[in-house]
Amino acid sequence: MGLARKKTRVVDVGGVKIGGDSPIVVQSMTSCDTRDVAATLRQIAELEEAGCEIVRVAVPDENAAAAIKDIRARINIPLIADIHFRADLAVMAMQNGADAIRINPGNIPVDGIRRIVTSAKLNRKSIRVGVNAGSLEKDIALRHGGPTAQALVESALRNIRLLEEMDFFDMKLSLKSSDVETTIEAYRSISALSDYPLHLGVTEAGTLLQSAIKSAIGIGALLHDGIGDTIRVSITGDPLQEIGVAFGILRSLKLRNVGPEIISCPTCGRCEIDLVSLTSQVEEKLRYMKTPLKIALMGCVVNGPGEAREADIGIAGGKESGMLFKKGEVVRKITEAEFVPVLLEEIRAMTGENI
Amino acid sequence: MGLARKKTRVVDVGGVKIGGDSPIVVQSMTSCDTRDVAATLRQIAELEEAGCEIVRVAVPDENAAAAIKDIRARINIPLIADIHFRADLAVMAMQNGADAIRINPGNIPVDGIRRIVTSAKLNRKSIRVGVNAGSLEKDIALRHGGPTAQALVESALRNIRLLEEMDFFDMKLSLKSSDVETTIEAYRSISALSDYPLHLGVTEAGTLLQSAIKSAIGIGALLHDGIGDTIRVSITGDPLQEIGVAFGILRSLKLRNVGPEIISCPTCGRCEIDLVSLTSQVEEKLRYMKTPLKIALMGCVVNGPGEAREADIGIAGGKESGMLFKKGEVVRKITEAEFVPVLLEEIRAMTGENI
């Protein structure tokens, strides 16, 4: 099918293209202290391994800005410095090799933003104008009676103008709220008013499951509209979790086809195999698989054969046994004990991956 | 703000109204053997306790249809019998007290559906026409080259006509696919063509996290359009998990305001408190809380005070300490050791709940 995507400008972040027809990029942010270079490198290595394509680090002081140099030299994906309050730290971070800067217009004064833009032009870096409902410019929040969608849009527009007046166009935008509706409305509005690429996210979204729900609704609704060029899922917890949820959202909308999609039923009184255990085992074994593959694990004959037929490989459960399907054809009947080993053997043969 | 909701007819399921201006109803389905009455009652009691408002059970044979009598007598929420293949089981289930029937038009012949409708009219029961991509009528699937959105819609329309020809109008509809896009497209189409209430769900959505992502995108996008009157999240695993995800989706869209919403940041190199542990502890303690309450747990001063100010209660972290906010006002500074006990004490006082 394919969703019609809003055409945006292309912005470069350390060699990774964002916007236009580029794939939607998955990014995350480290949660450790940036001044602890070893810990930061460990976290980034894990994120890279999981598929993270751009990483951001907090830069709260000079030592963190200095650490950028060591970190950037030893990672393989572009690095963004997250800047609040102090323009001088943005300038230091760029001089130390940060590929791009995220600024928060709500807490950096206009003259600070001008200094950052001057340095970004000189160093050929891009900037994200990162508006956040929790830290909006006071005059805008006051005028709108709080951090509404239109308040976020006004903040973005004001800062777009500021950067454009300095002939700076290498920017992307984010307009995040912890409220899903506000987030959707803000991005829809700005998308109609601007063609800068959009970084999507629902902010302060909570722990894994709650964030997966809020992020999937908010980011999902926007991507479904064709809006969004890069995404970041915010989770209170290990940032590694963010990558799995991000690719889960993109895979569900067929925007990035990476790794297995497991179709499995909720089971009911008809199910005569241990489907929950089967699904967990297969999911665990295929955790690091990169080849796209649609796998149907179905409990009974109601929807089992139908789903298995539409999948690359599948099992439709019967009485302590199941029919193995491949590319729409029944291969053979197998016993429940054979489910996991046979599936894994077939998947290895189909993908060539050493799972 | 509030979403504009598509106006549908109202259908009654054992006293619970679905459609029109009624709240969007959360339902689930047992996963145990329906013939095992004790196990089914245990599962339903847990679902009820978690907030499930309607429960469905599989009825694969006469013994399951007979068990409906004992089960119905001992639960407090309406019971739906899930019927495939055999019309006689639907008739038995209704006679035994099932409040409504779900039929799958893909696997019950037309004369069987007519028998079910005759019995439903006699017993004043409602029917869900439950179309599923995995078990579509063969002629329809063939004509559309597979279970496309338009194929699902054709199946629904054919069966609506069949029921209407018998002067039966107490029906709701579902058009589920394991493909999120197909699900969204099918429901959007049928919503434009019919005013029967819609039961939303993405089918065979996998284990907890994957299902949360797919269900939140699919169900969320539709609810955001104002489409949908009752929802079921399908999870391969304990059905209890389905209730949490369902209310999470509804809460995120402000459609059902139940229990706490925890706003918490992903933490970064700026965070000087153990926010992940704080959030997990608070989430765990408030698991059974029913009062709606917005709680902000924020790591630092960037968005902390802003989010805490918008919440009913919140903490904005500082250096091993934090500012306690209530209803937009700073209450006082507290130490990290005080975070959990002080929050719980305040929340107890605010809600009157014994958490």
XYZ file of C-alpha atoms in Angstrom:
710
model
C 0.000 0.000 0.000
C 2.519 2.620 1.201
C 1.666 5.876 2.898
C 1.918 9.198 1.020
C 4.671 11.101 2.783
C 4.792 14.858 3.152
C 7.781 16.137 1.196
C 10.320 17.877 3.413
C 13.764 19.400 2.837
C 16.740 17.146 3.409
C 18.992 17.921 6.361
C 22.313 16.207 7.023
C 23.319 14.983 10.475
C 26.874 13.687 10.256
C 26.225 11.916 6.959
C 22.755 10.616 7.822
C 20.071 12.260 5.661
C 16.828 13.274 7.333
C 13.791 14.333 5.316
C 12.789 14.086 1.675
C 12.639 10.480 0.539
C 15.184 9.264 3.096
C 14.125 6.378 5.324
C 12.660 7.463 8.640
C 15.632 7.550 11.000
C 15.570 6.026 14.505
C 17.372 7.958 17.196
C 17.854 7.771 20.941
C 19.690 9.500 23.760
C 22.087 8.242 26.390
C 20.903 8.292 29.995
C 24.289 8.148 31.719
C 26.506 11.058 32.710
C 28.145 12.358 29.504
C 31.295 13.202 31.472
C 31.689 9.476 32.118
C 33.121 8.728 28.678
C 33.458 4.975 29.242
C 29.830 4.582 30.352
C 28.619 6.751 27.472
C 30.621 4.715 24.947
C 29.214 1.458 26.358
C 25.658 2.750 26.074
C 26.171 4.046 22.544
C 27.743 0.742 21.438
C 24.652 -1.108 22.675
C 22.336 1.354 20.974
C 24.259 1.046 17.686
C 24.105 -2.754 17.883
C 20.323 -2.545 18.343
C 19.959 -0.380 15.235
C 20.030 3.171 16.605
C 21.047 5.493 13.768
C 21.761 8.779 15.557
C 22.517 9.318 19.232
C 22.131 12.379 21.418
C 23.948 13.197 24.647
C 23.206 15.802 27.319
C 25.721 18.632 27.598
C 25.054 20.320 30.934
C 28.554 21.753 31.494
C 32.042 22.321 30.085
C 33.281 18.879 31.077
C 30.444 17.234 29.173
C 31.167 19.468 26.160
C 34.834 18.450 26.376
C 33.911 14.750 26.592
C 32.223 15.015 23.174
C 35.656 14.880 21.546
C 36.578 11.475 22.988
C 33.090 10.090 22.488
C 32.722 11.203 18.860
C 36.070 9.714 17.922
C 35.037 6.256 19.085
C 31.484 5.752 17.812
C 30.099 4.921 14.372
C 26.878 6.924 14.294
C 26.338 10.692 14.295
C 26.304 12.462 17.646
C 23.956 15.281 18.621
C 24.665 17.561 21.574
C 21.572 18.401 23.632
C 21.809 21.998 24.764
C 19.756 23.927 27.291
C 20.346 27.360 28.848
C 23.934 27.958 27.669
C 24.909 28.852 24.100
C 28.628 28.577 24.896
C 28.244 24.825 25.467
C 26.730 24.420 21.995
C 29.684 26.210 20.446
C 32.155 24.040 22.414
C 30.271 20.863 21.472
C 30.448 21.720 17.752
C 34.138 22.553 17.995
C 34.622 19.163 19.663
C 32.950 17.282 16.829
C 29.242 17.092 17.618
C 27.475 16.504 14.278
C 24.466 18.593 15.198
C 22.951 20.579 18.026
C 19.550 20.393 19.623
C 18.507 23.714 21.075
C 15.514 24.362 23.280
C 14.168 27.795 22.333
C 12.334 27.971 25.644
C 15.483 28.289 27.683
C 18.114 29.915 25.454
C 17.877 33.681 24.966
C 17.751 35.051 21.428
C 21.325 36.362 21.458
C 22.475 32.892 22.575
C 20.610 31.281 19.706
C 22.290 33.743 17.304
C 25.724 32.713 18.615
C 24.850 29.044 18.128
C 23.658 29.683 14.563
C 26.797 31.618 13.675
C 28.940 28.736 14.901
C 26.736 26.124 13.165
C 27.143 27.961 9.827
C 30.902 28.149 10.291
C 31.169 24.479 11.275
C 28.503 23.277 8.776
C 26.362 21.628 11.442
C 22.613 21.281 11.511
C 20.331 22.355 14.336
C 17.164 20.908 15.752
C 14.746 23.510 17.065
C 13.447 21.310 19.878
C 10.294 22.859 21.323
C 9.015 21.116 24.457
C 5.764 21.780 26.321
C 7.586 21.531 29.645
C 9.921 24.440 28.850
C 8.138 26.810 26.503
C 9.052 30.517 26.229
C 7.193 32.201 29.094
C 5.533 34.916 26.964
C 4.123 32.319 24.576
C 2.864 30.005 27.331
C 1.235 32.966 29.033
C -0.487 34.208 25.889
C -1.924 30.738 25.109
C -2.861 29.984 28.706
C -0.443 27.054 28.856
C 1.527 24.725 26.604
C -1.170 24.161 23.969
C -0.507 22.854 20.465
C -0.771 26.369 19.045
C 1.693 27.632 21.670
C 4.216 24.978 20.569
C 3.667 25.987 16.946
C 4.187 29.668 17.755
C 7.484 28.869 19.474
C 8.650 26.827 16.481
C 7.643 29.527 13.976
C 9.372 32.264 15.962
C 12.610 30.293 15.998
C 12.380 29.259 12.361
C 12.185 32.985 11.509
C 15.146 33.753 13.756
C 17.317 31.139 12.025
C 16.087 32.047 8.525
C 16.881 35.723 9.121
C 20.482 34.581 9.577
C 20.285 32.620 6.283
C 20.355 29.359 8.158
C 18.158 26.587 6.770
C 19.798 23.339 7.952
C 17.262 22.759 10.659
C 14.740 20.203 11.731
C 11.910 20.741 14.156
C 10.267 18.979 17.067
C 7.173 20.062 19.004
C 6.793 17.598 21.851
C 4.204 17.397 24.587
C 3.574 14.692 27.159
C -0.040 14.924 26.033
C -0.658 12.743 22.981
C -3.417 14.876 21.466
C -1.407 18.065 21.856
C 1.571 16.380 20.212
C -0.491 15.197 17.228
C -2.155 18.577 16.778
C 1.102 20.534 17.059
C 2.927 18.425 14.459
C -0.029 18.468 12.064
C -0.138 22.263 12.269
C 3.576 22.815 11.774
C 3.678 20.288 8.937
C 1.108 22.377 7.058
C 3.122 25.557 7.660
C 6.728 24.460 7.078
C 8.753 22.016 5.020
C 11.616 21.483 7.448
C 12.017 17.816 8.400
C 10.246 16.790 11.582
C 11.669 14.864 14.527
C 8.666 13.137 16.140
C 8.218 12.166 19.753
C 5.838 12.172 22.687
C 7.881 13.552 25.563
C 8.072 12.313 29.175
C 6.059 9.259 28.089
C 6.822 7.105 31.130
C 8.104 3.548 31.506
C 8.335 0.948 28.726
C 4.709 -0.156 28.316
C 3.094 3.225 28.939
C 5.553 4.917 26.594
C 5.009 2.241 23.952
C 1.266 2.999 24.094
C 1.563 6.802 24.075
C 4.384 6.864 21.515
C 2.656 4.368 19.212
C -0.551 6.421 19.210
C 1.155 9.799 18.803
C 4.046 8.944 16.484
C 1.904 6.303 14.721
C -0.968 8.689 13.937
C 1.478 11.244 12.512
C 3.461 8.734 10.450
C 0.165 7.365 9.180
C -0.612 10.898 7.958
C 2.736 10.946 6.150
C 4.267 13.304 8.720
C 7.676 12.688 10.285
C 11.269 12.134 9.161
C 13.013 10.871 12.291
C 11.595 9.486 15.527
C 12.644 9.176 19.115
C 10.655 7.122 21.604
C 11.219 8.452 25.151
C 11.235 5.767 27.830
C 11.996 6.071 31.531
C 14.450 3.173 31.652
C 17.244 1.688 29.551
C 17.423 3.624 26.244
C 17.928 0.289 24.453
C 14.196 -0.299 24.917
C 13.522 2.809 22.833
C 15.024 1.244 19.712
C 12.788 -1.843 19.873
C 9.641 0.256 20.272
C 10.708 2.675 17.523
C 11.283 -0.109 15.001
C 8.061 -1.783 16.178
C 6.119 1.360 15.265
C 7.882 1.720 11.910
C 7.453 -1.987 11.101
C 3.733 -1.913 11.946
C 3.288 0.870 9.389
C 5.622 -0.822 6.870
C 7.940 2.185 6.942
C 11.054 0.223 7.926
C 11.074 -3.481 7.315
C 13.627 -4.882 9.724
C 13.567 -8.186 11.600
C 10.735 -10.585 12.316
C 7.068 -9.661 12.629
C 5.371 -12.279 14.764
C 1.649 -12.687 14.197
C 0.248 -14.658 17.135
C -3.241 -15.071 18.507
C -4.343 -14.291 22.067
C -5.352 -17.958 22.516
C -8.752 -18.975 23.849
C -10.686 -22.044 24.897
C -10.050 -23.524 21.458
C -6.286 -23.616 21.724
C -4.757 -27.064 22.315
C -1.082 -26.134 22.144
C 1.053 -24.019 24.489
C 1.121 -21.013 22.183
C 2.257 -18.492 24.807
C 5.394 -20.503 25.496
C 6.004 -21.131 21.779
C 5.705 -17.437 20.936
C 7.976 -16.326 23.787
C 10.625 -18.866 22.804
C 10.578 -17.887 19.137
C 10.591 -14.163 19.991
C 13.582 -14.650 22.290
C 15.530 -16.715 19.737
C 14.926 -14.169 16.959
C 15.759 -11.103 19.057
C 18.776 -10.148 16.998
C 17.508 -11.266 13.591
C 17.707 -8.476 11.001
C 16.042 -10.087 7.949
C 12.405 -9.062 7.557
C 10.197 -12.129 7.961
C 6.512 -12.548 8.750
C 5.942 -15.466 11.106
C 2.449 -16.628 12.100
C 2.065 -18.673 15.296
C -1.602 -19.518 15.607
C -3.477 -21.570 18.155
C -6.282 -23.164 16.192
C -8.029 -23.728 12.875
C -10.268 -20.627 13.068
C -7.723 -18.108 11.795
C -4.613 -20.304 11.899
C -4.449 -21.545 8.313
C -5.545 -18.130 6.994
C -2.809 -16.228 8.826
C -0.180 -18.917 8.228
C -0.947 -18.730 4.508
C -0.316 -14.950 4.420
C 2.979 -15.257 6.316
C 6.453 -16.270 5.144
C 6.320 -19.160 7.588
C 3.751 -20.234 10.115
C 2.226 -22.865 12.339
C -1.505 -23.425 12.691
C -2.040 -25.368 15.917
C -4.191 -28.486 16.224
C -4.371 -31.072 19.011
C -0.837 -31.067 20.487
C 0.455 -30.678 16.946
C 0.339 -28.208 14.090
C 0.528 -27.696 10.343
C 3.723 -26.040 9.172
C 3.090 -23.516 6.378
C 5.668 -21.851 4.133
C 4.903 -19.117 1.609
C 1.234 -20.036 1.517
C 1.719 -23.808 1.209
C 1.287 -26.564 3.799
C 4.684 -28.220 4.288
C 3.765 -30.964 6.760
C 2.230 -31.771 10.114
C 4.634 -31.512 13.057
C 4.352 -32.402 16.745
C 4.376 -29.760 19.452
C 7.887 -30.841 20.526
C 9.118 -30.108 17.008
C 7.663 -26.568 16.798
C 10.680 -24.567 18.003
C 13.527 -26.622 16.455
C 11.754 -27.002 13.098
C 10.823 -23.315 12.916
C 14.352 -22.211 13.765
C 15.872 -24.597 11.219
C 13.530 -23.352 8.500
C 14.149 -19.707 9.414
C 17.920 -20.245 9.348
C 17.614 -21.758 5.879
C 15.314 -18.971 4.656
C 17.381 -16.057 5.978
C 20.908 -17.386 6.143
C 21.135 -15.834 9.601
C 22.909 -17.700 12.370
C 20.093 -17.561 14.904
C -10.263 19.375 23.778
C -12.308 16.189 23.198
C -12.558 14.233 19.987
C -15.651 14.431 17.770
C -17.132 10.953 17.838
C -19.007 9.363 14.986
C -22.607 8.826 16.074
C -23.604 5.162 16.084
C -26.714 3.257 17.138
C -26.810 1.948 20.675
C -26.663 -1.808 21.182
C -27.185 -3.534 24.524
C -24.938 -6.333 25.742
C -26.374 -7.649 28.988
C -27.118 -4.158 30.280
C -23.919 -2.524 29.029
C -24.651 0.025 26.308
C -22.338 0.157 23.329
C -22.460 2.999 20.810
C -24.034 6.436 20.738
C -22.701 8.597 23.548
C -21.880 5.646 25.828
C -18.336 5.465 27.165
C -16.031 3.329 25.070
C -16.263 -0.135 26.612
C -13.227 -2.298 27.385
C -13.604 -5.996 26.746
C -11.428 -9.081 26.807
C -11.636 -12.845 26.320
C -10.660 -15.756 28.529
C -7.769 -17.910 27.367
C -8.523 -21.026 29.418
C -10.728 -23.963 28.455
C -14.346 -22.788 28.815
C -15.360 -26.280 29.943
C -13.151 -25.755 32.989
C -15.707 -23.625 34.846
C -13.516 -22.984 37.899
C -10.560 -21.763 35.803
C -12.842 -19.602 33.667
C -14.450 -18.029 36.754
C -11.023 -17.296 38.233
C -9.887 -15.606 35.043
C -13.086 -13.570 34.731
C -12.885 -12.452 38.390
C -9.366 -11.138 37.749
C -10.468 -9.390 34.563
C -13.440 -7.780 36.364
C -11.171 -6.590 39.170
C -8.867 -4.984 36.594
C -11.768 -3.102 35.008
C -12.878 -5.394 32.174
C -16.481 -4.511 31.307
C -17.537 -7.368 29.031
C -15.957 -10.794 28.707
C -16.031 -13.301 25.872
C -15.472 -17.048 26.053
C -14.801 -19.578 23.293
C -17.583 -22.092 22.657
C -16.033 -24.866 20.584
C -18.421 -27.678 21.604
C -21.582 -28.656 23.505
C -19.784 -28.938 26.823
C -18.504 -25.387 26.522
C -21.998 -24.191 25.567
C -23.365 -25.997 28.636
C -20.702 -24.432 30.904
C -22.037 -20.963 29.978
C -24.919 -21.519 32.410
C -22.690 -21.995 35.464
C -20.282 -19.264 34.405
C -22.944 -16.639 33.679
C -24.600 -17.201 37.041
C -21.422 -16.404 38.930
C -19.961 -13.331 37.234
C -20.882 -9.646 37.368
C -20.196 -8.538 33.802
C -21.937 -9.488 30.556
C -20.779 -12.648 28.820
C -20.380 -13.087 25.066
C -20.160 -16.503 23.433
C -17.594 -16.715 20.645
C -18.977 -18.920 17.893
C -17.294 -20.408 14.856
C -18.495 -23.068 12.396
C -21.583 -24.297 14.331
C -24.835 -22.355 14.623
C -26.279 -24.877 17.082
C -23.680 -23.870 19.672
C -24.773 -20.227 19.406
C -28.381 -21.208 20.034
C -27.365 -23.340 23.046
C -25.176 -20.550 24.419
C -28.047 -18.051 24.253
C -30.432 -20.484 25.906
C -27.821 -20.915 28.639
C -27.645 -17.199 29.333
C -24.947 -15.750 27.082
C -25.726 -12.029 26.778
C -24.587 -11.806 23.186
C -23.039 -13.829 20.414
C -20.024 -13.191 18.244
C -20.330 -14.857 14.877
C -17.623 -15.173 12.272
C -19.315 -14.847 8.891
C -16.326 -16.489 7.250
C -17.002 -19.878 8.770
C -20.752 -20.103 9.393
C -22.954 -20.855 6.384
C -25.828 -18.493 5.610
C -28.521 -20.896 6.851
C -26.609 -21.206 10.134
C -26.472 -17.449 10.509
C -30.252 -17.311 9.894
C -30.807 -19.835 12.712
C -28.637 -17.764 15.054
C -30.521 -14.571 14.190
C -33.918 -16.239 14.744
C -32.780 -17.357 18.188
C -31.218 -13.962 19.011
C -34.515 -12.218 18.181
C -36.443 -14.665 20.340
C -34.005 -14.330 23.251
C -33.393 -10.579 22.762
C -29.652 -10.951 22.412
C -27.292 -8.851 20.335
C -24.845 -10.167 17.774
C -21.380 -9.072 16.744
C -20.598 -9.664 13.107
C -16.945 -10.410 13.686
C -15.092 -10.350 10.378
C -11.478 -11.507 10.585
C -8.833 -11.411 7.847
C -7.673 -14.900 8.827
C -11.054 -16.499 8.124
C -12.788 -14.504 5.417
C -15.475 -16.024 3.162
C -13.562 -17.805 0.400
C -15.412 -16.168 -2.503
C -14.704 -12.690 -1.123
C -11.029 -13.385 -0.412
C -10.653 -14.810 -3.913
C -12.317 -11.851 -5.620
C -10.119 -9.339 -3.762
C -6.928 -11.366 -4.154
C -6.610 -11.800 -0.372
C -7.865 -10.335 2.887
C -7.687 -6.656 1.899
C -9.540 -3.878 3.696
C -12.173 -3.804 0.960
C -12.618 -7.578 1.250
C -13.290 -7.202 4.999
C -15.785 -4.433 4.261
C -17.566 -6.567 1.649
C -17.924 -9.406 4.156
C -19.339 -7.043 6.773
C -21.795 -5.453 4.320
C -23.003 -8.840 3.074
C -23.736 -9.942 6.628
C -25.333 -6.655 7.659
C -27.763 -7.133 4.752
C -28.433 -10.725 5.780
C -29.331 -9.684 9.333
C -31.309 -6.621 8.238
C -33.373 -8.737 5.836
C -34.495 -10.639 8.926
C -35.387 -7.340 10.636
C -32.481 -7.739 13.022
C -30.613 -4.563 13.934
C -29.055 -5.282 17.349
C -25.624 -5.804 15.938
C -22.151 -4.438 16.214
C -19.325 -4.973 13.765
C -15.646 -5.754 13.787
C -13.260 -5.941 10.821
C -9.949 -7.125 12.183
C -6.676 -7.773 10.444
C -3.249 -8.531 11.866
C -2.044 -5.787 9.542
C -2.419 -2.370 11.167
C -2.949 -0.416 7.939
C -5.574 -2.863 6.690
C -7.372 -2.634 10.031
C -7.436 1.186 9.967
C -8.592 1.287 6.343
C -11.324 -1.331 6.852
C -12.836 0.413 9.897
C -12.679 3.838 8.253
C -14.541 2.485 5.229
C -17.247 0.674 7.188
C -17.703 3.661 9.497
C -18.565 5.798 6.462
C -21.050 3.198 5.214
C -22.834 2.075 8.376
C -23.948 3.381 11.744
C -23.755 0.141 13.709
C -21.408 0.408 16.688
C -17.869 -0.760 16.037
C -15.780 -3.164 18.110
C -12.149 -2.228 17.394
C -9.129 -4.462 17.493
C -5.947 -5.445 15.699
C -6.051 -9.233 15.603
C -3.229 -11.713 16.318
C -1.126 -8.781 17.513
C 1.510 -10.834 19.355
C 2.938 -10.627 22.862
C 2.474 -7.739 25.315
C 4.849 -5.101 23.943
C 4.327 -5.836 20.253
C 0.569 -5.903 20.729
C 0.668 -2.672 22.731
C 2.463 -1.016 19.793
C 0.222 -2.435 17.030
C -3.000 -1.985 19.025
C -2.121 1.550 20.099
C -1.407 2.582 16.508
C -4.470 0.868 15.004
C -7.072 1.393 17.713
C -5.557 4.777 18.594
C -5.695 6.143 15.040
C -9.355 5.092 14.736
C -10.397 6.456 18.142
C -8.591 9.664 17.264
C -10.826 9.855 14.161
C -13.868 9.427 16.425
C -14.397 5.840 15.280
C -15.024 2.976 17.726
C -17.442 2.109 20.538
C -15.781 -0.836 22.275
C -12.216 -2.114 22.112
C -10.397 -5.361 22.645
C -6.614 -5.515 22.731
C -5.435 -9.006 21.685
C -2.327 -10.202 23.500
C -0.601 -13.568 23.356
C -0.344 -14.021 27.121
C -2.416 -13.411 30.234
C -5.643 -11.586 29.198
C -5.244 -9.362 32.272
C -2.530 -7.526 30.338
C -5.131 -6.583 27.730
C -7.076 -4.444 30.212
C -4.066 -2.354 31.168
C -3.166 -1.663 27.552
C -6.803 -0.910 26.629
C -7.193 1.656 29.397
C -3.751 3.021 28.560
C -4.915 3.737 25.005
C -8.194 5.281 26.175
C -6.450 7.365 28.861
C -3.869 8.680 26.386
C -6.722 9.975 24.219
C -8.704 11.229 27.238
C -11.589 8.931 26.362
C -11.653 7.132 29.724
C -10.068 8.824 32.652
C -9.230 6.020 35.082
C -6.252 5.688 37.406
C -2.922 7.479 37.423
C -1.146 8.890 34.395
C 2.550 9.042 35.128
C 4.524 11.628 33.174
C 8.208 10.773 33.536
C 11.245 11.719 31.526
C 13.690 9.310 29.876
C 16.503 10.744 32.042
C 19.794 11.874 30.557
C 23.196 13.122 31.626
C 21.477 15.950 33.506
C 19.579 13.734 35.909
C 20.954 13.611 39.469
C 18.264 11.449 41.081
C 17.396 7.772 40.517
C 14.299 8.513 38.474
C 13.936 5.041 36.955
C 13.693 3.477 40.403
C 11.357 6.223 41.670
C 9.013 5.814 38.703
C 8.926 2.005 38.965
C 8.179 2.181 42.684
C 5.383 4.709 42.281
C 3.903 2.815 39.317
C 3.929 -0.428 41.313
C 2.337 1.172 44.386
C -0.434 2.805 42.331
C -1.235 -0.292 40.258
C -4.736 -0.645 41.626
C -5.557 3.031 42.048
C -8.792 4.011 40.276
C -8.899 7.796 40.810
C -7.660 9.741 37.791
C -4.510 11.638 38.737
C -1.711 13.155 36.678
C 1.652 12.608 38.336
C 4.869 14.120 36.952
C 8.178 12.543 37.960
C 10.910 14.559 36.298
C 14.660 14.281 36.442
C 15.869 17.844 36.133
C 15.084 21.539 35.820
C 14.803 21.573 32.012
C 11.205 20.347 31.779
C 10.688 19.302 35.398
C 9.039 22.399 36.847
C 6.982 22.873 33.647
C 5.568 19.357 33.692
C 5.154 19.288 37.477
C 3.155 22.510 37.232
C 0.711 20.982 34.708
C 0.214 17.837 36.814
C -1.942 17.207 39.897
C 1.215 16.357 41.799
C 4.833 16.130 40.776
C 8.495 16.130 41.617
C 11.131 18.054 39.685
C 14.498 16.518 40.525
C 17.559 18.471 41.566
C 20.800 17.284 43.150
C 19.752 14.226 45.199
C 16.596 16.125 46.072
C 13.539 17.570 44.382
C 10.805 20.186 44.492
C 7.376 18.835 45.334
C 4.620 20.470 43.257
C 0.870 20.253 43.809
C -1.750 21.718 41.473
C 0.750 24.085 39.931
C 2.325 25.322 43.174
C 5.670 24.481 44.756
C 4.954 22.810 48.118
C 8.486 22.313 49.402
C 11.906 20.818 48.727
C 12.255 17.153 49.735
C 15.194 14.772 49.866
C 15.461 11.771 47.554
C 14.736 9.412 50.477
C 11.436 11.213 51.040
C 10.238 10.980 47.404
C 8.208 7.754 47.634
C 6.741 8.105 51.164
C 5.832 11.783 50.694
C 4.266 11.186 47.270
C 2.220 8.252 48.552
C 1.061 10.182 51.592
C 0.001 13.142 49.448
C -1.744 10.886 46.925
C -3.609 9.072 49.710
C -4.801 12.419 51.028
C -5.771 13.679 47.569
C -7.670 10.568 46.456
C -8.836 8.984 49.685
C -7.622 5.678 48.265
C -5.891 3.194 50.531
C -2.804 2.720 48.387
